[in-house]
mmCIF file of C-alpha atoms in Angstrom:
data_model
loop_
_atom_site.group_PDB
_atom_site.id
_atom_site.type_symbol
_atom_site.label_atom_id
_atom_site.label_comp_id
_atom_site.label_asym_id
_atom_site.label_seq_id
_atom_site.Cartn_x
_atom_site.Cartn_y
_atom_site.Cartn_z
ATOM 1 C CA MET A 1 18.236 31.543 49.989
ATOM 2 C CA ARG A 2 14.467 31.186 49.483
ATOM 3 C CA PRO A 3 14.431 31.853 45.760
ATOM 4 C CA ARG A 4 16.603 28.759 45.307
ATOM 5 C CA ALA A 5 13.697 26.620 46.451
ATOM 6 C CA HIS A 6 12.114 27.228 43.035
ATOM 7 C CA THR A 7 15.270 26.393 41.102
ATOM 8 C CA LEU A 8 15.052 22.593 41.325
ATOM 9 C CA PRO A 9 11.461 22.314 40.033
ATOM 10 C CA LEU A 10 12.337 24.613 37.125
ATOM 11 C CA VAL A 11 15.381 22.530 36.299
ATOM 12 C CA LEU A 12 13.302 19.356 36.454
ATOM 13 C CA LEU A 13 10.709 20.849 34.110
ATOM 14 C CA PHE A 14 13.449 21.862 31.684
ATOM 15 C CA VAL A 15 14.984 18.380 31.764
ATOM 16 C CA ALA A 16 11.569 16.777 31.303
ATOM 17 C CA ALA A 17 10.913 18.953 28.259
ATOM 18 C CA LEU A 18 14.255 18.015 26.754
ATOM 19 C CA THR A 19 13.603 14.338 27.450
ATOM 20 C CA ALA A 20 10.179 14.490 25.826
ATOM 21 C CA GLY A 21 11.675 16.170 22.785
ATOM 22 C CA SER A 22 14.416 13.592 22.473
ATOM 23 C CA CYS A 23 11.899 10.740 22.828
ATOM 24 C CA HIS A 24 9.847 12.244 19.989
ATOM 25 C CA ALA A 25 12.951 12.608 17.848
ATOM 26 C CA ALA A 26 13.875 9.020 18.599
ATOM 27 C CA GLN A 27 10.681 7.666 17.019
ATOM 28 C CA PRO A 28 11.712 4.655 14.933
ATOM 29 C CA PRO A 29 11.368 4.880 11.152
ATOM 30 C CA LEU A 30 8.012 3.857 9.746
ATOM 31 C CA ALA A 31 8.285 0.707 7.631
ATOM 32 C CA TYR A 32 6.327 0.803 4.365
ATOM 33 C CA LEU A 33 6.048 -2.308 2.181
ATOM 34 C CA SER A 34 4.773 -1.942 -1.391
ATOM 35 C CA LEU A 35 3.446 -5.166 -2.899
ATOM 36 C CA GLY A 36 1.847 -6.223 -6.146
ATOM 37 C CA ASP A 37 2.233 -5.941 -9.890
ATOM 38 C CA SER A 38 3.601 -3.422 -12.392
ATOM 39 C CA LEU A 39 1.646 -0.565 -10.805
ATOM 40 C CA ALA A 40 3.500 -1.154 -7.547
ATOM 41 C CA VAL A 41 6.774 -1.143 -9.496
ATOM 42 C CA GLY A 42 5.902 2.282 -10.927
ATOM 43 C CA VAL A 43 5.514 1.269 -14.570
ATOM 44 C CA GLY A 44 4.131 4.110 -16.677
ATOM 45 C CA SER A 45 5.803 6.892 -14.721
ATOM 46 C CA SER A 46 8.739 8.793 -16.198
ATOM 47 C CA ASP A 47 10.954 7.752 -13.275
ATOM 48 C CA PRO A 48 9.609 4.710 -11.362
ATOM 49 C CA PRO A 49 12.041 4.952 -8.391
ATOM 50 C CA GLU A 50 10.947 8.556 -7.799
ATOM 51 C CA ARG A 51 7.565 9.068 -9.461
ATOM 52 C CA GLY A 52 5.797 5.757 -9.009
ATOM 53 C CA TYR A 53 2.945 5.859 -6.502
ATOM 54 C CA ALA A 54 4.918 4.020 -3.805
ATOM 55 C CA PRO A 55 7.791 6.539 -3.503
ATOM 56 C CA LEU A 56 5.271 9.374 -3.823
ATOM 57 C CA TYR A 57 3.251 7.927 -0.941
ATOM 58 C CA GLU A 58 6.464 7.446 1.034
ATOM 59 C CA ALA A 59 7.307 11.147 0.579
ATOM 60 C CA ARG A 60 3.775 12.127 1.582
ATOM 61 C CA LEU A 61 4.007 10.041 4.742
ATOM 62 C CA GLU A 62 7.272 11.719 5.687
ATOM 63 C CA ARG A 63 5.838 15.213 5.114
ATOM 64 C CA GLU A 64 2.667 14.605 7.068
ATOM 65 C CA THR A 65 4.114 12.646 9.984
ATOM 66 C CA GLY A 66 7.539 14.200 10.395
ATOM 67 C CA ARG A 67 8.936 10.682 10.617
ATOM 68 C CA GLU A 68 11.465 8.882 8.503
ATOM 69 C CA VAL A 69 9.805 6.293 6.262
ATOM 70 C CA ASN A 70 11.661 3.275 4.920
ATOM 71 C CA LEU A 71 10.104 1.987 1.695
ATOM 72 C CA VAL A 72 10.708 -1.578 0.549
ATOM 73 C CA GLN A 73 9.292 -2.517 -2.857
ATOM 74 C CA LEU A 74 8.684 -6.175 -3.654
ATOM 75 C CA GLY A 75 6.318 -5.701 -6.597
ATOM 76 C CA VAL A 76 6.826 -7.740 -9.766
ATOM 77 C CA SER A 77 5.629 -6.716 -13.234
ATOM 78 C CA GLY A 78 3.125 -9.223 -14.580
ATOM 79 C CA GLU A 79 2.335 -10.630 -11.134
ATOM 80 C CA THR A 80 -0.993 -12.421 -10.702
ATOM 81 C CA SER A 81 -2.596 -13.545 -7.468
ATOM 82 C CA GLU A 82 -1.441 -17.088 -8.289
ATOM 83 C CA SER A 83 2.207 -16.165 -8.846
ATOM 84 C CA PHE A 84 2.102 -13.845 -5.818
ATOM 85 C CA ILE A 85 1.339 -16.836 -3.611
ATOM 86 C CA GLY A 86 3.945 -19.141 -5.010
ATOM 87 C CA SER A 87 3.974 -20.288 -8.618
ATOM 88 C CA TYR A 88 7.750 -20.251 -8.601
ATOM 89 C CA PRO A 89 10.323 -23.066 -8.690
ATOM 90 C CA ASP A 90 10.935 -22.235 -5.030
ATOM 91 C CA PRO A 91 7.772 -21.156 -3.128
ATOM 92 C CA ASP A 92 9.990 -19.573 -0.477
ATOM 93 C CA GLU A 93 10.935 -16.945 -3.065
ATOM 94 C CA SER A 94 7.347 -15.918 -3.833
ATOM 95 C CA GLN A 95 6.303 -12.344 -3.165
ATOM 96 C CA LEU A 96 4.022 -13.527 -0.373
ATOM 97 C CA ALA A 97 6.825 -15.434 1.363
ATOM 98 C CA ARG A 98 9.171 -12.461 1.141
ATOM 99 C CA ALA A 99 6.449 -10.109 2.392
ATOM 100 C CA GLU A 100 5.697 -12.374 5.337
ATOM 101 C CA ALA A 101 9.392 -12.459 6.290
ATOM 102 C CA PHE A 102 9.599 -8.659 6.076
ATOM 103 C CA LEU A 103 6.520 -8.163 8.257
ATOM 104 C CA GLN A 104 7.833 -10.543 10.886
ATOM 105 C CA ARG A 105 10.874 -8.266 11.171
ATOM 106 C CA ASN A 106 8.773 -5.070 11.060
ATOM 107 C CA PRO A 107 5.594 -5.437 13.159
ATOM 108 C CA GLY A 108 2.855 -2.922 12.430
ATOM 109 C CA ALA A 109 4.276 -1.872 9.061
ATOM 110 C CA LEU A 110 2.231 -0.071 6.431
ATOM 111 C CA VAL A 111 1.445 -2.208 3.378
ATOM 112 C CA THR A 112 -0.049 -1.287 0.014
ATOM 113 C CA LEU A 113 -1.181 -3.966 -2.423
ATOM 114 C CA SER A 114 -1.959 -3.635 -6.136
ATOM 115 C CA LEU A 115 -3.136 -6.933 -7.590
ATOM 116 C CA GLY A 116 -5.783 -8.404 -9.873
ATOM 117 C CA GLY A 117 -5.315 -6.645 -13.194
ATOM 118 C CA ASN A 118 -3.147 -9.399 -14.644
ATOM 119 C CA ASP A 119 -5.539 -12.094 -13.407
ATOM 120 C CA LEU A 120 -8.189 -10.544 -15.633
ATOM 121 C CA LEU A 121 -5.929 -9.667 -18.565
ATOM 122 C CA GLN A 122 -4.517 -13.183 -18.819
ATOM 123 C CA ALA A 123 -7.872 -14.967 -18.617
ATOM 124 C CA PRO A 124 -9.558 -16.023 -21.887
ATOM 125 C CA PRO A 125 -13.005 -14.403 -22.238
ATOM 126 C CA ARG A 126 -14.820 -17.682 -21.569
ATOM 127 C CA ARG A 127 -12.897 -18.156 -18.295
ATOM 128 C CA ARG A 128 -13.169 -14.689 -16.811
ATOM 129 C CA ARG A 129 -15.834 -15.672 -14.297
ATOM 130 C CA GLU A 130 -13.565 -18.422 -13.015
ATOM 131 C CA ALA A 131 -10.639 -15.974 -12.918
ATOM 132 C CA VAL A 132 -12.631 -13.526 -10.781
ATOM 133 C CA GLU A 133 -13.639 -16.244 -8.323
ATOM 134 C CA ARG A 134 -10.112 -17.633 -8.095
ATOM 135 C CA PHE A 135 -8.719 -14.133 -7.565
ATOM 136 C CA GLY A 136 -11.096 -13.586 -4.660
ATOM 137 C CA GLU A 137 -9.996 -16.824 -3.028
ATOM 138 C CA ASN A 138 -6.324 -16.002 -3.542
ATOM 139 C CA LEU A 139 -6.725 -12.462 -2.222
ATOM 140 C CA GLY A 140 -8.401 -13.799 0.901
ATOM 141 C CA ARG A 141 -5.470 -16.143 1.482
ATOM 142 C CA ILE A 142 -2.967 -13.341 0.881
ATOM 143 C CA LEU A 143 -4.634 -10.925 3.307
ATOM 144 C CA HIS A 144 -5.011 -13.643 5.932
ATOM 145 C CA THR A 145 -1.303 -14.481 5.705
ATOM 146 C CA LEU A 146 -0.171 -10.855 5.789
ATOM 147 C CA ARG A 147 -2.406 -9.962 8.733
ATOM 148 C CA ARG A 148 -1.103 -12.883 10.770
ATOM 149 C CA ALA A 149 2.547 -12.189 9.977
ATOM 150 C CA SER A 150 3.129 -9.815 12.887
ATOM 151 C CA ASP A 151 1.769 -8.521 16.171
ATOM 152 C CA PRO A 152 0.644 -5.775 15.936
ATOM 153 C CA PRO A 153 -0.631 -6.668 12.474
ATOM 154 C CA PRO A 154 0.350 -4.614 9.441
ATOM 155 C CA ARG A 155 -1.848 -1.726 8.315
ATOM 156 C CA ILE A 156 -2.860 -2.814 4.824
ATOM 157 C CA THR A 157 -4.464 -0.854 1.996
ATOM 158 C CA VAL A 158 -5.579 -2.638 -1.194
ATOM 159 C CA LEU A 159 -6.048 -0.708 -4.427
ATOM 160 C CA LEU A 160 -9.295 -1.098 -6.334
ATOM 161 C CA LEU A 161 -8.840 -1.614 -10.077
ATOM 162 C CA TYR A 162 -9.474 1.377 -12.329
ATOM 163 C CA SER A 163 -10.927 0.959 -15.802
ATOM 164 C CA PRO A 164 -8.739 2.156 -18.708
ATOM 165 C CA ASN A 165 -11.905 2.436 -20.806
ATOM 166 C CA PRO A 166 -15.135 2.743 -18.791
ATOM 167 C CA GLU A 167 -17.213 2.193 -21.954
ATOM 168 C CA SER A 168 -15.553 -1.133 -22.746
ATOM 169 C CA PRO A 169 -17.410 -4.425 -22.127
ATOM 170 C CA ALA A 170 -14.457 -5.384 -19.913
ATOM 171 C CA ASP A 171 -15.532 -2.708 -17.437
ATOM 172 C CA GLY A 172 -18.157 -5.088 -16.068
ATOM 173 C CA TRP A 173 -15.470 -7.626 -15.210
ATOM 174 C CA ILE A 174 -13.404 -4.949 -13.495
ATOM 175 C CA SER A 175 -16.448 -4.129 -11.367
ATOM 176 C CA ARG A 176 -16.700 -7.800 -10.388
ATOM 177 C CA MET A 177 -13.023 -7.858 -9.444
ATOM 178 C CA ASN A 178 -13.537 -4.768 -7.307
ATOM 179 C CA ALA A 179 -16.509 -6.408 -5.609
ATOM 180 C CA GLU A 180 -14.200 -9.282 -4.647
ATOM 181 C CA ILE A 181 -11.589 -6.831 -3.335
ATOM 182 C CA LEU A 182 -14.181 -5.004 -1.233
ATOM 183 C CA ASN A 183 -15.583 -8.271 0.084
ATOM 184 C CA ARG A 184 -12.197 -9.690 1.101
ATOM 185 C CA ALA A 185 -10.977 -6.376 2.501
ATOM 186 C CA THR A 186 -14.058 -6.133 4.714
ATOM 187 C CA ARG A 187 -13.620 -9.696 5.953
ATOM 188 C CA HIS A 188 -9.992 -9.115 6.884
ATOM 189 C CA GLY A 189 -10.309 -5.585 8.216
ATOM 190 C CA VAL A 190 -8.078 -3.815 5.711
ATOM 191 C CA ALA A 191 -8.488 -0.449 3.989
ATOM 192 C CA VAL A 192 -9.320 0.086 0.323
ATOM 193 C CA ALA A 193 -8.035 2.871 -1.946
ATOM 194 C CA ASN A 194 -10.741 4.052 -4.338
ATOM 195 C CA THR A 195 -8.557 4.570 -7.403
ATOM 196 C CA PRO A 196 -11.493 4.202 -9.868
ATOM 197 C CA GLN A 197 -13.107 7.286 -8.358
ATOM 198 C CA SER A 198 -9.874 9.240 -8.823
ATOM 199 C CA PHE A 199 -9.447 8.135 -12.449
ATOM 200 C CA ARG A 200 -13.045 8.422 -13.646
ATOM 201 C CA GLY A 201 -13.347 11.115 -16.291
ATOM 202 C CA ARG A 202 -9.607 11.784 -16.292
ATOM 203 C CA GLU A 203 -8.395 8.705 -18.153
ATOM 204 C CA ARG A 204 -6.672 10.740 -20.888
ATOM 205 C CA GLU A 205 -4.643 12.626 -18.299
ATOM 206 C CA TYR A 206 -3.950 9.740 -15.949
ATOM 207 C CA LEU A 207 -3.224 6.918 -18.438
ATOM 208 C CA ARG A 208 -0.563 6.564 -21.100
ATOM 209 C CA PRO A 209 -1.937 6.555 -24.683
ATOM 210 C CA GLY A 210 -2.817 3.027 -25.748
ATOM 211 C CA ASP A 211 -1.626 1.657 -22.402
ATOM 212 C CA ILE A 212 -3.210 0.572 -19.138
ATOM 213 C CA HIS A 213 -0.427 2.039 -16.996
ATOM 214 C CA PRO A 214 -0.641 5.438 -15.295
ATOM 215 C CA THR A 215 1.233 8.576 -16.257
ATOM 216 C CA ASP A 216 3.071 10.625 -13.640
ATOM 217 C CA ALA A 217 -0.239 12.359 -12.920
ATOM 218 C CA GLY A 218 -1.930 8.976 -12.579
ATOM 219 C CA HIS A 219 0.628 7.761 -10.066
ATOM 220 C CA ARG A 220 0.159 10.979 -8.085
ATOM 221 C CA ALA A 221 -3.584 10.322 -8.062
ATOM 222 C CA ILE A 222 -3.009 6.800 -6.722
ATOM 223 C CA ALA A 223 -0.786 8.170 -3.945
ATOM 224 C CA ARG A 224 -3.554 10.601 -2.980
ATOM 225 C CA SER A 225 -6.079 7.759 -2.964
ATOM 226 C CA LEU A 226 -3.855 5.804 -0.587
ATOM 227 C CA ALA A 227 -3.565 8.789 1.739
ATOM 228 C CA ARG A 228 -7.356 9.166 1.838
ATOM 229 C CA ALA A 229 -7.917 5.455 2.393
ATOM 230 C CA HIS A 230 -5.838 5.050 5.530
ATOM 231 C CA ARG A 231 -5.228 7.357 8.453
ATOM 232 C CA ILE A 232 -1.602 8.375 8.216
ATOM 233 C CA PRO A 233 0.118 7.672 11.569
ATOM 234 C CA THR A 234 1.689 10.703 13.220
ATOM 235 C CA GLY A 235 4.948 10.949 15.120
ATOM 236 C CA THR A 236 3.092 10.191 18.349
ATOM 237 C CA ASP A 237 1.777 6.838 17.123
ATOM 238 C CA ALA A 238 3.510 3.684 18.265
ATOM 239 C CA GLY A 239 5.264 1.602 15.633
#
């Protein structure tokens, strides 16, 4: 009968292993919210629902974490920081309001934000300085609202603006916009994706001819920049 004395501990160890495995498998899906302008929508790619940077980043997250990732895209082509906050007939329908509601339902979600290009494009040359300053103020308000939307707060990554033509006089204004992004990101404790570094010297490959939007290769580069900017949570991470 003595050998049976070891049977119960072995059974308990086996059950514990099964339980641990089932707990790992039961990890909830990772919520990923893509916000911003036409880049977030996937404009420029040959198949935005599949080859825009957001679905590419979603697929990368799933590969590297082993977890299901649920992507929700709220981006709007032509969005500025002003319209993002609420320049709509109904402010409750603004992208910021919808993002806040989503984050309240999904605490600790991953968020990517592409914003600022249209602020600069739509500003007359004599008002670009004002546009940069206003963008910085708006971005600060946006990040503050998103960070306070849930507990734990969302894990946010903001994209820096790349320059379609680094030799253009407009490149200086893009640098000023990026300085505002870095400043506000630091203040609010969010990550920054260095897309300009990825695009520099590869503009012909990464941008559509005569267009500011990325090619499929450009969207892949943005997805890689996002992965480098923020530690990808593994299956053992909470939330």
